[in-house]
Short mmCIF file of C-alpha atoms (C1' of nucleotides) and ligand atoms in Angstrom, two decimals:
data_model
loop_
_atom_site.label_atom_id
_atom_site.label_comp_id
_atom_site.label_asym_id
_atom_site.label_seq_id
_atom_site.Cartn_x
_atom_site.Cartn_y
_atom_site.Cartn_z
CA MET A 8 -8.01 -18.01 -12.05
CA THR A 9 -7.43 -20.14 -9.00
CA LYS A 10 -7.13 -23.83 -9.50
CA THR A 11 -4.80 -25.78 -7.29
CA PRO A 12 -4.90 -28.90 -5.20
CA VAL A 13 -6.02 -27.54 -1.87
CA LYS A 14 -3.57 -27.90 0.98
CA HIS A 15 -5.32 -28.43 4.28
CA ALA A 16 -4.33 -25.50 6.38
CA PRO A 17 -3.14 -26.54 9.87
CA LYS A 18 -6.42 -25.16 11.13
CA LYS A 19 -7.53 -26.18 14.58
CA PRO A 20 -10.89 -24.55 15.18
CA ASP A 21 -11.89 -25.04 18.79
CA TYR A 22 -14.98 -27.15 18.38
CA GLU A 23 -15.07 -28.14 22.01
CA LYS A 24 -15.61 -24.55 22.96
CA ALA A 25 -18.25 -24.18 20.25
CA LEU A 26 -20.06 -27.27 21.50
CA ARG A 27 -19.97 -26.04 25.05
CA LYS A 28 -21.33 -22.68 24.02
CA ALA A 29 -24.20 -24.40 22.23
CA GLY A 30 -25.04 -26.15 25.50
CA ILE A 31 -23.83 -29.48 24.19
CA ARG A 32 -21.87 -31.76 26.46
CA ILE A 33 -18.29 -32.63 25.80
CA THR A 34 -18.34 -36.34 26.33
CA ARG A 35 -15.58 -38.86 25.92
CA PRO A 36 -16.82 -40.23 22.57
CA ARG A 37 -17.24 -36.74 21.19
CA LYS A 38 -13.77 -35.73 22.23
CA ILE A 39 -12.34 -38.79 20.53
CA ILE A 40 -14.28 -38.27 17.31
CA LEU A 41 -13.34 -34.60 17.15
CA GLY A 42 -9.74 -35.60 17.65
CA ILE A 43 -9.90 -38.04 14.74
CA LEU A 44 -11.52 -35.50 12.44
CA GLY A 45 -9.02 -32.85 13.36
CA GLU A 46 -6.09 -35.03 12.53
CA THR A 47 -7.10 -36.82 9.38
CA GLU A 48 -6.33 -35.53 5.92
CA ASP A 49 -8.81 -37.79 4.13
CA HIS A 50 -12.58 -38.22 3.87
CA PRO A 51 -13.45 -41.19 6.07
CA ASP A 52 -16.92 -42.68 6.35
CA ALA A 53 -18.70 -43.40 9.64
CA LEU A 54 -17.43 -46.97 9.82
CA GLU A 55 -13.86 -45.87 9.28
CA ILE A 56 -14.21 -43.22 11.98
CA PHE A 57 -15.67 -45.87 14.24
CA ARG A 58 -12.70 -48.15 13.63
CA ARG A 59 -10.26 -45.39 14.38
CA ALA A 60 -12.20 -44.44 17.50
CA GLU A 61 -12.10 -48.03 18.71
CA GLN A 62 -8.31 -47.87 18.80
CA VAL A 63 -8.66 -45.16 21.43
CA ASP A 64 -11.61 -46.47 23.38
CA LYS A 65 -12.90 -49.97 22.77
CA SER A 66 -16.32 -49.16 24.22
CA ILE A 67 -17.44 -46.60 21.64
CA SER A 68 -20.46 -47.66 19.62
CA LEU A 69 -21.19 -47.16 15.96
CA SER A 70 -24.52 -45.48 16.68
CA THR A 71 -22.73 -42.87 18.71
CA VAL A 72 -20.50 -42.20 15.73
CA TYR A 73 -23.56 -41.74 13.52
CA ARG A 74 -25.25 -39.53 16.08
CA THR A 75 -22.15 -37.45 16.54
CA MET A 76 -21.66 -36.99 12.81
CA LYS A 77 -25.21 -35.75 12.52
CA LEU A 78 -24.75 -33.39 15.44
CA LEU A 79 -21.50 -31.98 14.09
CA GLU A 80 -23.01 -31.57 10.67
CA GLU A 81 -25.95 -29.62 12.09
CA MET A 82 -23.50 -27.41 13.95
CA GLY A 83 -21.61 -26.80 10.75
CA ALA A 84 -18.45 -28.33 12.20
CA ILE A 85 -18.12 -30.95 9.46
CA HIS A 86 -19.18 -31.49 5.88
CA ARG A 87 -20.91 -34.61 4.67
CA HIS A 88 -20.28 -35.92 1.17
CA ALA A 89 -22.14 -38.69 -0.60
CA PHE A 90 -19.91 -39.72 -3.43
CA GLU A 91 -21.46 -41.94 -6.10
CA GLY A 92 -24.06 -43.62 -3.99
CA GLY A 93 -21.57 -44.81 -1.39
CA PRO A 94 -21.87 -44.18 2.35
CA SER A 95 -21.49 -40.62 3.61
CA ARG A 96 -17.94 -39.45 4.03
CA PHE A 97 -16.91 -36.62 6.28
CA GLU A 98 -14.36 -33.91 6.68
CA GLN A 99 -13.83 -31.13 9.14
CA ALA A 100 -15.28 -27.80 8.11
CA GLY A 101 -13.31 -24.67 8.69
CA GLY A 102 -10.84 -25.03 5.86
CA ASP A 103 -11.31 -23.22 2.58
CA HIS A 104 -14.16 -24.34 0.37
CA HIS A 105 -13.15 -26.84 -2.26
CA ASP A 106 -14.68 -29.43 -4.52
CA HIS A 107 -13.58 -32.98 -5.25
CA LEU A 108 -12.20 -35.10 -8.01
CA ILE A 109 -12.63 -38.81 -7.36
CA ASP A 110 -10.18 -41.28 -8.88
CA MET A 111 -12.46 -44.02 -10.15
CA ASP A 112 -9.74 -46.64 -10.03
CA THR A 113 -8.25 -46.03 -6.61
CA GLY A 114 -11.05 -44.19 -4.84
CA ASP A 115 -8.65 -41.38 -4.00
CA VAL A 116 -10.22 -37.99 -3.44
CA ILE A 117 -8.38 -34.96 -4.75
CA GLU A 118 -9.45 -31.54 -3.65
CA PHE A 119 -9.46 -28.54 -5.93
CA ARG A 120 -10.94 -25.12 -6.13
CA SER A 121 -11.90 -22.86 -8.98
CA ASP A 122 -13.00 -19.38 -8.09
CA ARG A 123 -14.17 -18.95 -11.67
CA ILE A 124 -16.56 -21.90 -11.36
CA GLU A 125 -17.81 -20.70 -8.00
CA GLN A 126 -18.55 -17.33 -9.54
CA LEU A 127 -20.31 -18.82 -12.56
CA GLN A 128 -22.52 -20.87 -10.24
CA GLN A 129 -23.60 -17.69 -8.49
CA GLU A 130 -24.43 -16.06 -11.79
CA ILE A 131 -26.44 -19.02 -12.96
CA ALA A 132 -28.44 -19.22 -9.76
CA ARG A 133 -29.10 -15.52 -9.79
CA GLN A 134 -30.38 -15.64 -13.35
CA LEU A 135 -32.70 -18.46 -12.40
CA GLY A 136 -33.95 -16.43 -9.45
CA TYR A 137 -32.26 -18.42 -6.70
CA ASP A 138 -29.80 -17.94 -3.87
CA ILE A 139 -27.38 -20.83 -3.52
CA VAL A 140 -27.28 -22.32 -0.04
CA HIS A 141 -24.68 -24.89 -0.91
CA HIS A 142 -23.56 -26.91 -3.87
CA ARG A 143 -21.71 -29.98 -4.88
CA LEU A 144 -19.28 -30.43 -7.71
CA GLU A 145 -17.69 -33.81 -8.15
CA LEU A 146 -15.52 -34.89 -11.03
CA TYR A 147 -15.16 -38.62 -11.56
CA GLY A 148 -12.15 -39.56 -13.63
CA ARG A 149 -9.15 -41.73 -14.31
CA ARG A 150 -5.46 -40.87 -14.39
CA ARG A 151 -4.50 -39.85 -17.88
CA LYS A 152 -2.06 -42.36 -19.23
CA ASP A 153 -0.02 -40.59 -21.86
CA MET B 13 -21.59 -18.43 -22.77
CA THR B 14 -24.57 -20.74 -22.66
CA LYS B 15 -26.67 -20.71 -19.56
CA THR B 16 -30.35 -21.27 -19.92
CA PRO B 17 -32.97 -23.45 -18.39
CA VAL B 18 -32.78 -26.50 -20.59
CA LYS B 19 -35.92 -27.27 -22.53
CA HIS B 20 -36.37 -30.98 -22.98
CA ALA B 21 -36.26 -31.47 -26.71
CA PRO B 22 -39.17 -33.61 -27.93
CA LYS B 23 -36.61 -36.35 -28.36
CA LYS B 24 -37.90 -39.86 -28.68
CA PRO B 25 -34.86 -42.07 -28.98
CA ASP B 26 -36.00 -45.53 -29.91
CA TYR B 27 -34.87 -47.47 -26.90
CA GLU B 28 -36.90 -50.50 -27.79
CA LYS B 29 -34.88 -50.88 -30.93
CA ALA B 30 -31.66 -50.35 -28.98
CA LEU B 31 -32.70 -52.98 -26.44
CA ARG B 32 -33.58 -55.43 -29.15
CA LYS B 33 -30.25 -54.86 -30.86
CA ALA B 34 -28.46 -55.55 -27.58
CA GLY B 35 -30.27 -58.88 -27.43
CA ILE B 36 -32.46 -57.75 -24.57
CA ARG B 37 -36.09 -58.73 -24.53
CA ILE B 38 -38.84 -56.20 -24.80
CA THR B 39 -41.14 -57.31 -22.06
CA ARG B 40 -44.34 -55.77 -20.87
CA PRO B 41 -42.83 -54.19 -17.73
CA ARG B 42 -39.94 -52.76 -19.73
CA LYS B 43 -42.25 -51.27 -22.31
CA ILE B 44 -44.28 -49.62 -19.58
CA ILE B 45 -41.26 -48.22 -17.77
CA LEU B 46 -39.74 -46.90 -20.98
CA GLY B 47 -43.07 -45.28 -21.76
CA ILE B 48 -43.11 -43.54 -18.38
CA LEU B 49 -39.55 -42.31 -18.74
CA GLY B 50 -40.17 -41.06 -22.24
CA GLU B 51 -43.14 -39.02 -21.20
CA THR B 52 -42.13 -37.49 -17.92
CA GLU B 53 -40.44 -34.15 -17.64
CA ASP B 54 -39.29 -34.65 -14.07
CA HIS B 55 -36.78 -36.80 -12.19
CA PRO B 56 -38.80 -39.54 -10.49
CA ASP B 57 -37.32 -42.12 -8.14
CA ALA B 58 -37.88 -45.88 -8.43
CA LEU B 59 -40.89 -45.86 -6.13
CA GLU B 60 -42.55 -43.09 -8.08
CA ILE B 61 -41.91 -44.94 -11.35
CA PHE B 62 -43.36 -48.05 -9.75
CA ARG B 63 -46.49 -46.18 -8.73
CA ARG B 64 -46.96 -44.78 -12.20
CA ALA B 65 -46.35 -48.21 -13.71
CA GLU B 66 -48.99 -49.73 -11.45
CA GLN B 67 -51.61 -47.47 -13.02
CA VAL B 68 -50.92 -49.22 -16.29
CA ASP B 69 -50.41 -52.77 -15.05
CA LYS B 70 -51.27 -53.70 -11.49
CA SER B 71 -48.99 -56.74 -11.57
CA ILE B 72 -45.65 -54.98 -11.98
CA SER B 73 -43.27 -55.43 -9.06
CA LEU B 74 -40.96 -52.94 -7.47
CA SER B 75 -37.97 -55.25 -7.91
CA THR B 76 -38.55 -55.24 -11.62
CA VAL B 77 -38.49 -51.48 -11.58
CA TYR B 78 -35.15 -51.53 -9.75
CA ARG B 79 -33.76 -54.14 -12.12
CA THR B 80 -34.93 -52.26 -15.14
CA MET B 81 -33.45 -49.01 -13.95
CA LYS B 82 -30.11 -50.72 -13.48
CA LEU B 83 -30.32 -52.29 -16.90
CA LEU B 84 -31.21 -49.04 -18.61
CA GLU B 85 -28.47 -47.23 -16.75
CA GLU B 86 -25.88 -49.76 -17.88
CA MET B 87 -27.11 -49.36 -21.43
CA GLY B 88 -26.73 -45.63 -21.13
CA ALA B 89 -30.43 -45.09 -21.77
CA ILE B 90 -31.02 -43.23 -18.52
CA HIS B 91 -29.10 -41.18 -16.00
CA ARG B 92 -29.17 -41.80 -12.28
CA HIS B 93 -28.95 -38.91 -9.84
CA ALA B 94 -28.55 -39.10 -6.09
CA PHE B 95 -29.55 -35.71 -4.80
CA GLU B 96 -28.68 -34.93 -1.19
CA GLY B 97 -28.48 -38.49 0.01
CA GLY B 98 -32.03 -39.25 -1.09
CA PRO B 99 -33.06 -42.23 -3.22
CA SER B 100 -31.80 -42.40 -6.79
CA ARG B 101 -33.80 -40.36 -9.25
CA PHE B 102 -33.83 -41.00 -12.96
CA GLU B 103 -34.22 -39.30 -16.27
CA GLN B 104 -34.00 -40.42 -19.84
CA ALA B 105 -30.62 -39.92 -21.44
CA GLY B 106 -30.44 -38.67 -24.98
CA GLY B 107 -31.15 -35.03 -24.28
CA ASP B 108 -28.36 -32.50 -24.00
CA HIS B 109 -26.12 -32.67 -20.97
CA HIS B 110 -27.21 -30.44 -18.16
CA ASP B 111 -26.75 -29.99 -14.46
CA HIS B 112 -29.31 -29.36 -11.74
CA LEU B 113 -30.43 -26.73 -9.32
CA ILE B 114 -32.58 -28.13 -6.53
CA ASP B 115 -35.13 -25.90 -4.85
CA MET B 116 -34.66 -26.70 -1.18
CA ASP B 117 -38.17 -25.62 -0.25
CA THR B 118 -40.22 -27.33 -2.93
CA GLY B 119 -37.87 -30.07 -4.09
CA ASP B 120 -38.23 -28.84 -7.66
CA VAL B 121 -35.34 -29.64 -9.95
CA ILE B 122 -34.33 -26.99 -12.46
CA GLU B 123 -32.00 -27.92 -15.26
CA PHE B 124 -29.30 -25.63 -16.55
CA ARG B 125 -26.18 -25.78 -18.57
CA SER B 126 -23.01 -23.74 -18.64
CA ASP B 127 -20.53 -24.54 -21.36
CA ARG B 128 -18.01 -22.36 -19.57
CA ILE B 129 -18.23 -24.48 -16.43
CA GLU B 130 -17.99 -27.68 -18.44
CA GLN B 131 -14.87 -26.35 -20.08
CA LEU B 132 -13.30 -25.27 -16.80
CA GLN B 133 -13.90 -28.74 -15.38
CA GLN B 134 -11.96 -30.23 -18.27
CA GLU B 135 -9.08 -27.85 -17.67
CA ILE B 136 -8.97 -28.59 -13.98
CA ALA B 137 -8.97 -32.34 -14.52
CA ARG B 138 -6.29 -32.07 -17.17
CA GLN B 139 -4.05 -30.06 -14.90
CA LEU B 140 -4.47 -32.63 -12.16
CA GLY B 141 -3.55 -35.37 -14.64
CA TYR B 142 -7.03 -36.85 -15.06
CA ASP B 143 -9.59 -37.54 -17.74
CA ILE B 144 -13.15 -36.88 -16.61
CA VAL B 145 -15.48 -39.82 -17.11
CA HIS B 146 -18.48 -38.01 -15.72
CA HIS B 147 -19.29 -35.37 -13.19
CA ARG B 148 -21.99 -33.99 -11.04
CA LEU B 149 -22.84 -30.41 -10.34
CA GLU B 150 -25.76 -29.68 -8.09
CA LEU B 151 -26.76 -26.30 -6.76
CA TYR B 152 -29.02 -26.28 -3.70
CA GLY B 153 -30.86 -23.04 -3.20
CA ARG B 154 -33.95 -21.09 -2.36
CA ARG B 155 -35.98 -18.70 -4.47
CA ARG B 156 -34.67 -15.20 -4.03
CA LYS B 157 -37.36 -13.13 -2.39
CA ASP B 158 -36.71 -9.55 -3.39
"C1'" DA C 10 -21.66 -35.80 46.82
"C1'" DA C 11 -26.65 -35.17 45.05
"C1'" DT C 12 -29.32 -33.89 41.40
"C1'" DC C 13 -30.97 -33.34 36.87
"C1'" DT C 14 -30.37 -33.72 32.16
"C1'" DT C 15 -28.09 -35.37 28.22
"C1'" DT C 16 -25.77 -38.96 26.18
"C1'" DT C 17 -24.49 -43.66 25.63
"C1'" DG C 18 -24.49 -48.65 24.19
"C1'" DC C 19 -27.30 -51.97 22.72
"C1'" DA C 20 -30.67 -53.94 19.99
"C1'" DA C 21 -34.56 -53.55 17.30
"C1'" DC C 22 -36.02 -51.09 13.37
"C1'" DT C 23 -36.32 -48.56 8.69
"C1'" DG C 24 -35.62 -47.66 3.71
"C1'" DA C 25 -33.31 -48.36 -0.50
"C1'" DG C 26 -31.72 -51.62 -3.09
"C1'" DT C 27 -29.99 -56.68 -4.27
"C1'" DG C 28 -30.13 -61.82 -4.50
"C1'" DT C 29 -32.61 -66.25 -4.83
"C1'" DC C 30 -35.61 -69.05 -6.95
"C1'" DA C 31 -39.74 -71.22 -8.84
"C1'" DT C 32 -42.69 -69.72 -12.35
"C1'" DC C 33 -43.76 -67.29 -16.53
"C1'" DT C 34 -43.10 -65.44 -21.25
"C1'" DG C 35 -40.99 -63.21 -25.44
"C1'" DG C 36 -38.78 -64.48 -29.55
"C1'" DC C 37 -37.70 -67.74 -32.69
"C1'" DA C 38 -38.06 -72.42 -34.99
"C1'" DC C 39 -40.97 -75.28 -36.96
"C1'" DG D 18 -50.19 -71.09 -34.79
"C1'" DT D 19 -47.62 -74.32 -31.37
"C1'" DG D 20 -43.55 -75.68 -28.95
"C1'" DC D 21 -39.55 -74.65 -26.92
"C1'" DC D 22 -36.33 -72.54 -23.57
"C1'" DA D 23 -33.07 -68.86 -22.08
"C1'" DG D 24 -34.06 -64.79 -20.13
"C1'" DA D 25 -37.27 -62.14 -17.30
"C1'" DT D 26 -40.67 -61.78 -13.63
"C1'" DG D 27 -42.94 -61.50 -8.91
"C1'" DA D 28 -42.50 -62.75 -4.27
"C1'" DC D 29 -39.82 -62.53 -0.54
"C1'" DA D 30 -35.54 -63.08 2.09
"C1'" DC D 31 -31.67 -60.51 2.72
"C1'" DT D 32 -28.03 -56.70 2.96
"C1'" DC D 33 -26.27 -52.26 4.08
"C1'" DA D 34 -26.32 -47.53 5.88
"C1'" DG D 35 -28.40 -45.17 9.02
"C1'" DT D 36 -32.09 -44.20 12.87
"C1'" DT D 37 -34.71 -44.96 17.04
"C1'" DG D 38 -36.32 -46.58 21.75
"C1'" DC D 39 -34.84 -47.42 26.04
"C1'" DA D 40 -32.52 -48.44 30.48
"C1'" DA D 41 -28.14 -47.42 32.27
"C1'" DA D 42 -24.19 -44.19 32.50
"C1'" DA D 43 -21.99 -39.90 32.73
"C1'" DG D 44 -21.71 -34.61 32.11
"C1'" DA D 45 -22.76 -30.25 34.17
"C1'" DT D 46 -24.40 -27.58 37.99
"C1'" DT D 47 -25.41 -26.99 42.94
ZN1 LIG E 16 -17.43 -25.40 -5.04
ZN1 LIG E 17 -12.53 -32.31 0.89
ZN1 LIG E 18 -22.23 -30.57 -16.29
ZN1 LIG E 19 -32.13 -33.45 -15.54
#
DNA sequence: AATCTTTTGCAACTGAGTGTCATCTGGCAC
DNA sequence: GTGCCAGATGACACTCAGTTGCAAAAGATT
């Protein structure tokens, strides 16, 4: 059984090259946003990414952030999460698959992975006659005070 | 291991009584909405509930549907789901817990339940120092064409 | 540098849901 | 049954996340 907080590997997939290959231009805003996503360890939403991007270039617009997030998602370069009805939150793809436990008091997001659960999901889908394209497992909880 | 499509038991929890006991008035719109939720087998969103309610009473307003859904959710009488960033979809509580597989082509929602997965979730949370308050497991897939 | 797209910033728009408020009504008292 | 009134309703203004239309700007290619 595997079940550990997931450490983000120091992955650095070359998304600029991937974009270029897909015939998509490497513009200044895109470079900045990719930089932010590559560095962060958390799961920021579009507004937070926008705020961080502003530090680098005051002229970036929020719509460009939204557009870029959609583009990167379609390319498979990032994952979009919609925790508990809040705004979408993003993280770079390319690391190992993991699911999330959300601390209901602090909002912290803890990553974990259970190969056993992943496997059971496959079995369930197969028995129901489906192939899983993707899935979402979120645990919402509070620190156990003993 | 339990893992079967969940059949909705012919449950009929008496929510009107529960509402009354909580000092909440049984109004015409609420009766209608409870009736819709008690009869449906699917996971309609607020707009769909509104449309079905209109068939019964043309004067019902969409805001009342939203308000009622929030009220019922707070009472624990219904569950709210937010599949894939879409609008909230609802179902009556009171049946057995289950999770959902969403057919990406048709939008159909198939219910299933795996006690093994439920148990593994508990273990994971415990090891991370958390108590699970609730969780969400959604499989997104396509019918396997063999 | 000139050209041809693609992308950008801005602002106007959409969709889901909430807040405000004058009016209405369910539940109880008589 | 009638009267009362806090709680609920419908209408509509508003918020919030995200999208879209468009003229201007900036990549890529020559
Ligand atoms: Zn997973
Ligand atoms: Zn993550
Ligand atoms: Zn479950
Ligand atoms: Zn269900």
